[in-house]
PDB file of C-alpha atoms in Angstrom:
ATOM      1  CA  MET F   1     -40.328  -0.885 -48.989  1.00 55.00           C
ATOM      2  CA  THR F   2     -36.760   0.163 -48.453  1.00 64.00           C
ATOM      3  CA  SER F   3     -34.900   1.917 -51.194  1.00 73.00           C
ATOM      4  CA  PRO F   4     -31.475   0.704 -52.440  1.00 72.00           C
ATOM      5  CA  ASP F   5     -29.827   3.745 -50.806  1.00 72.00           C
ATOM      6  CA  GLN F   6     -31.195   2.786 -47.403  1.00 72.00           C
ATOM      7  CA  THR F   7     -29.894  -0.795 -47.691  1.00 73.00           C
ATOM      8  CA  LYS F   8     -26.465   0.461 -48.780  1.00 78.00           C
ATOM      9  CA  ASN F   9     -26.466   2.863 -45.747  1.00 84.00           C
ATOM     10  CA  THR F  10     -27.448   0.008 -43.444  1.00 86.00           C
ATOM     11  CA  LYS F  11     -24.686  -2.230 -44.820  1.00 87.00           C
ATOM     12  CA  LEU F  12     -22.179   0.589 -44.580  1.00 89.00           C
ATOM     13  CA  LEU F  13     -23.227   1.228 -40.991  1.00 90.00           C
ATOM     14  CA  TRP F  14     -22.779  -2.396 -40.019  1.00 91.00           C
ATOM     15  CA  MET F  15     -19.359  -2.517 -41.731  1.00 92.00           C
ATOM     16  CA  ILE F  16     -18.255   0.584 -39.805  1.00 94.00           C
ATOM     17  CA  ILE F  17     -19.479  -0.965 -36.498  1.00 95.00           C
ATOM     18  CA  ALA F  18     -17.715  -4.224 -37.298  1.00 95.00           C
ATOM     19  CA  GLY F  19     -14.471  -2.398 -38.170  1.00 94.00           C
ATOM     20  CA  ILE F  20     -14.469  -0.347 -35.037  1.00 95.00           C
ATOM     21  CA  SER F  21     -15.231  -3.492 -32.965  1.00 95.00           C
ATOM     22  CA  ILE F  22     -12.323  -5.346 -34.522  1.00 96.00           C
ATOM     23  CA  ILE F  23      -9.966  -2.384 -33.829  1.00 96.00           C
ATOM     24  CA  VAL F  24     -11.143  -2.253 -30.145  1.00 95.00           C
ATOM     25  CA  VAL F  25     -10.641  -6.018 -29.719  1.00 95.00           C
ATOM     26  CA  LEU F  26      -7.190  -5.840 -31.259  1.00 94.00           C
ATOM     27  CA  PHE F  27      -6.257  -2.916 -29.008  1.00 93.00           C
ATOM     28  CA  PHE F  28      -7.345  -4.775 -25.844  1.00 92.00           C
ATOM     29  CA  ALA F  29      -5.605  -7.974 -27.017  1.00 91.00           C
ATOM     30  CA  ILE F  30      -2.322  -6.098 -27.538  1.00 91.00           C
ATOM     31  CA  GLN F  31      -2.645  -4.387 -24.115  1.00 89.00           C
ATOM     32  CA  TRP F  32      -3.285  -7.751 -22.450  1.00 87.00           C
ATOM     33  CA  PHE F  33      -0.346  -9.338 -24.232  1.00 86.00           C
ATOM     34  CA  LEU F  34       2.028  -6.506 -23.292  1.00 85.00           C
ATOM     35  CA  ALA F  35       0.853  -6.557 -19.661  1.00 82.00           C
ATOM     36  CA  LYS F  36       1.334 -10.286 -19.523  1.00 79.00           C
ATOM     37  CA  LYS F  37       4.818  -9.954 -21.045  1.00 77.00           C
ATOM     38  CA  ASN F  38       5.818  -7.278 -18.506  1.00 73.00           C
ATOM     39  CA  LEU F  39       4.741  -9.485 -15.600  1.00 71.00           C
ATOM     40  CA  GLN F  40       7.072 -12.304 -16.611  1.00 65.00           C
ATOM     41  CA  PRO F  41      10.568 -12.046 -15.116  1.00 57.00           C
ATOM     42  CA  SER F  42      13.268 -11.324 -17.634  1.00 53.00           C
ATOM     43  CA  LYS F  43      15.871 -14.020 -18.026  1.00 51.00           C
ATOM     44  CA  ASN F  44      18.610 -11.914 -19.526  1.00 51.00           C
ATOM     45  CA  SER F  45      20.599  -9.534 -17.383  1.00 48.00           C
ATOM     46  CA  ASP F  46      21.204  -6.699 -19.765  1.00 49.00           C
ATOM     47  CA  GLN F  47      20.427  -4.088 -17.170  1.00 48.00           C
ATOM     48  CA  PRO F  48      23.116  -1.398 -16.780  1.00 48.00           C
ATOM     49  CA  ILE F  49      25.152  -1.252 -13.633  1.00 47.00           C
ATOM     50  CA  ALA F  50      24.593   1.838 -11.513  1.00 46.00           C
ATOM     51  CA  GLU F  51      27.186   4.462 -12.126  1.00 43.00           C
ATOM     52  CA  GLU F  52      26.170   6.745  -9.271  1.00 43.00           C
ATOM     53  CA  THR F  53      25.328   5.898  -5.741  1.00 43.00           C
ATOM     54  CA  ILE F  54      21.826   6.685  -4.548  1.00 49.00           C
ATOM     55  CA  ALA F  55      22.766   7.694  -0.996  1.00 50.00           C
ATOM     56  CA  SER F  56      26.051   8.653   0.540  1.00 52.00           C
ATOM     57  CA  PRO F  57      27.484   6.346   3.196  1.00 52.00           C
ATOM     58  CA  ASP F  58      26.685   8.997   5.853  1.00 56.00           C
ATOM     59  CA  GLU F  59      23.046   8.978   4.848  1.00 57.00           C
ATOM     60  CA  VAL F  60      22.961   5.159   4.873  1.00 50.00           C
ATOM     61  CA  SER F  61      24.617   4.979   8.326  1.00 54.00           C
ATOM     62  CA  SER F  62      22.249   7.646   9.745  1.00 58.00           C
ATOM     63  CA  ALA F  63      19.259   5.830   8.295  1.00 55.00           C
ATOM     64  CA  ALA F  64      20.541   2.541   9.673  1.00 54.00           C
ATOM     65  CA  SER F  65      21.052   4.106  13.140  1.00 58.00           C
ATOM     66  CA  GLU F  66      17.539   5.581  13.017  1.00 60.00           C
ATOM     67  CA  ILE F  67      16.108   2.161  12.147  1.00 58.00           C
ATOM     68  CA  THR F  68      18.052   0.492  14.946  1.00 56.00           C
ATOM     69  CA  THR F  69      16.864   3.066  17.492  1.00 57.00           C
ATOM     70  CA  MET F  70      13.295   2.513  16.341  1.00 57.00           C
ATOM     71  CA  THR F  71      13.663  -1.206  16.646  1.00 52.00           C
ATOM     72  CA  GLU F  72      15.230  -0.893  20.094  1.00 54.00           C
ATOM     73  CA  ASN F  73      12.315   1.296  21.219  1.00 55.00           C
ATOM     74  CA  GLU F  74       9.848  -1.192  19.880  1.00 52.00           C
ATOM     75  CA  ALA F  75      11.757  -4.213  21.142  1.00 50.00           C
ATOM     76  CA  THR F  76       9.322  -4.569  24.029  1.00 49.00           C
ATOM     77  CA  ALA F  77       6.567  -5.452  21.539  1.00 49.00           C
ATOM     78  CA  SER F  78       6.491  -9.187  20.922  1.00 57.00           C
ATOM     79  CA  ILE F  79       4.924  -8.843  17.509  1.00 66.00           C
ATOM     80  CA  GLN F  80       7.464  -8.700  14.703  1.00 68.00           C
ATOM     81  CA  LEU F  81       6.211  -6.201  12.125  1.00 65.00           C
ATOM     82  CA  VAL F  82       9.219  -6.209   9.766  1.00 67.00           C
ATOM     83  CA  GLN F  83      11.583  -9.042   8.997  1.00 73.00           C
ATOM     84  CA  GLU F  84      15.079  -8.426  10.259  1.00 75.00           C
ATOM     85  CA  SER F  85      16.569  -9.601   6.959  1.00 74.00           C
ATOM     86  CA  LEU F  86      14.716  -6.770   5.203  1.00 68.00           C
ATOM     87  CA  ILE F  87      16.459  -4.167   7.297  1.00 70.00           C
ATOM     88  CA  LYS F  88      19.931  -5.718   7.031  1.00 76.00           C
ATOM     89  CA  GLU F  89      19.905  -6.334   3.274  1.00 73.00           C
ATOM     90  CA  PRO F  90      22.221  -4.031   1.332  1.00 72.00           C
ATOM     91  CA  LEU F  91      20.733  -1.766  -1.302  1.00 64.00           C
ATOM     92  CA  PRO F  92      21.020  -3.057  -4.859  1.00 66.00           C
ATOM     93  CA  THR F  93      23.600  -1.495  -7.120  1.00 73.00           C
ATOM     94  CA  ASN F  94      21.129  -0.892  -9.987  1.00 79.00           C
ATOM     95  CA  ASP F  95      19.540   2.543  -9.782  1.00 81.00           C
ATOM     96  CA  SER F  96      16.022   1.448 -10.616  1.00 83.00           C
ATOM     97  CA  LEU F  97      16.158  -1.505  -8.200  1.00 82.00           C
ATOM     98  CA  ALA F  98      17.595   0.729  -5.476  1.00 80.00           C
ATOM     99  CA  LYS F  99      14.846   3.274  -6.031  1.00 85.00           C
ATOM    100  CA  GLU F 100      12.223   0.521  -5.838  1.00 86.00           C
ATOM    101  CA  GLU F 101      13.803  -0.794  -2.614  1.00 84.00           C
ATOM    102  CA  ILE F 102      13.884   2.667  -1.102  1.00 86.00           C
ATOM    103  CA  ALA F 103      10.271   3.317  -2.119  1.00 89.00           C
ATOM    104  CA  LYS F 104       9.294  -0.025  -0.607  1.00 89.00           C
ATOM    105  CA  LEU F 105      11.126   0.769   2.610  1.00 89.00           C
ATOM    106  CA  ASP F 106       9.604   4.248   2.754  1.00 92.00           C
ATOM    107  CA  ASP F 107       6.161   2.718   2.265  1.00 92.00           C
ATOM    108  CA  ILE F 108       6.808   0.266   5.104  1.00 92.00           C
ATOM    109  CA  HIS F 109       8.068   3.101   7.276  1.00 93.00           C
ATOM    110  CA  HIS F 110       4.939   5.174   6.621  1.00 93.00           C
ATOM    111  CA  GLN F 111       2.720   2.188   7.355  1.00 93.00           C
ATOM    112  CA  LEU F 112       4.521   1.592  10.659  1.00 93.00           C
ATOM    113  CA  LYS F 113       4.206   5.250  11.577  1.00 94.00           C
ATOM    114  CA  ASP F 114       0.477   5.184  10.773  1.00 94.00           C
ATOM    115  CA  GLN F 115       0.060   2.012  12.768  1.00 94.00           C
ATOM    116  CA  GLN F 116       1.957   3.511  15.715  1.00 94.00           C
ATOM    117  CA  LYS F 117      -0.256   6.604  15.592  1.00 94.00           C
ATOM    118  CA  ASP F 118      -3.391   4.459  15.456  1.00 94.00           C
ATOM    119  CA  LEU F 119      -2.191   2.365  18.417  1.00 94.00           C
ATOM    120  CA  LYS F 120      -1.450   5.443  20.468  1.00 94.00           C
ATOM    121  CA  GLN F 121      -4.946   6.790  19.683  1.00 94.00           C
ATOM    122  CA  GLN F 122      -6.481   3.491  20.674  1.00 94.00           C
ATOM    123  CA  HIS F 123      -4.499   3.535  23.912  1.00 94.00           C
ATOM    124  CA  GLU F 124      -5.687   7.054  24.711  1.00 93.00           C
ATOM    125  CA  ASP F 125      -9.277   6.033  23.957  1.00 94.00           C
ATOM    126  CA  VAL F 126      -9.036   2.994  26.253  1.00 94.00           C
ATOM    127  CA  ASP F 127      -7.593   5.177  29.033  1.00 94.00           C
ATOM    128  CA  ALA F 128     -10.478   7.597  28.625  1.00 94.00           C
ATOM    129  CA  LEU F 129     -13.001   4.753  28.676  1.00 94.00           C
ATOM    130  CA  LEU F 130     -11.397   3.374  31.817  1.00 95.00           C
ATOM    131  CA  ARG F 131     -11.638   6.752  33.545  1.00 95.00           C
ATOM    132  CA  LEU F 132     -15.314   7.050  32.579  1.00 95.00           C
ATOM    133  CA  LYS F 133     -16.081   3.489  33.763  1.00 95.00           C
ATOM    134  CA  GLU F 134     -14.332   4.250  37.079  1.00 95.00           C
ATOM    135  CA  GLU F 135     -16.425   7.391  37.517  1.00 95.00           C
ATOM    136  CA  GLN F 136     -19.562   5.402  36.642  1.00 95.00           C
ATOM    137  CA  ILE F 137     -18.658   2.750  39.206  1.00 95.00           C
ATOM    138  CA  LYS F 138     -18.124   5.438  41.882  1.00 95.00           C
ATOM    139  CA  LEU F 139     -21.470   6.996  41.066  1.00 95.00           C
ATOM    140  CA  LEU F 140     -23.196   3.626  41.259  1.00 95.00           C
ATOM    141  CA  GLU F 141     -21.509   2.835  44.582  1.00 95.00           C
ATOM    142  CA  ALA F 142     -22.655   6.222  45.914  1.00 94.00           C
ATOM    143  CA  GLN F 143     -26.252   5.470  44.789  1.00 94.00           C
ATOM    144  CA  ILE F 144     -26.111   2.092  46.497  1.00 94.00           C
ATOM    145  CA  GLN F 145     -24.792   3.658  49.694  1.00 93.00           C
ATOM    146  CA  GLN F 146     -27.528   6.287  49.510  1.00 93.00           C
ATOM    147  CA  ALA F 147     -30.211   3.675  48.894  1.00 92.00           C
ATOM    148  CA  GLN F 148     -29.010   1.540  51.817  1.00 92.00           C
ATOM    149  CA  SER F 149     -28.863   4.428  54.270  1.00 89.00           C
ATOM    150  CA  SER F 150     -32.397   5.640  53.513  1.00 80.00           C
TER     151      SER F 150
END
């Protein structure tokens, strides 16, 4: 039979397990609630107005000229990778929004650079395959000529 000390220890153990479980459930519930609250758009506009500019006008104009030269170079491609309105939109005046916008544009720029690099590599691979196929065709034609002449 079990002694009274063992049953008290068992009850204590179950109470500790239940307490820890409740604490864990409350923790996850609070995290879920806060995450859900952060995803909802705020309806009040109590965000401070930016006091400093993120980029000087010279930097903005040089970046804009770089973007326009890139789009002119890629104008031959019929696929539109970036919406024109995205490029022509002014940067927000709020620092955090401007930083987010710059980060988003940098991310798009890096994606386009990676895509351009991949396309150039694919083009080089296709050219190499074409050269190899042409050589293979020439060898097969030579074998056919040799078989017909003998």
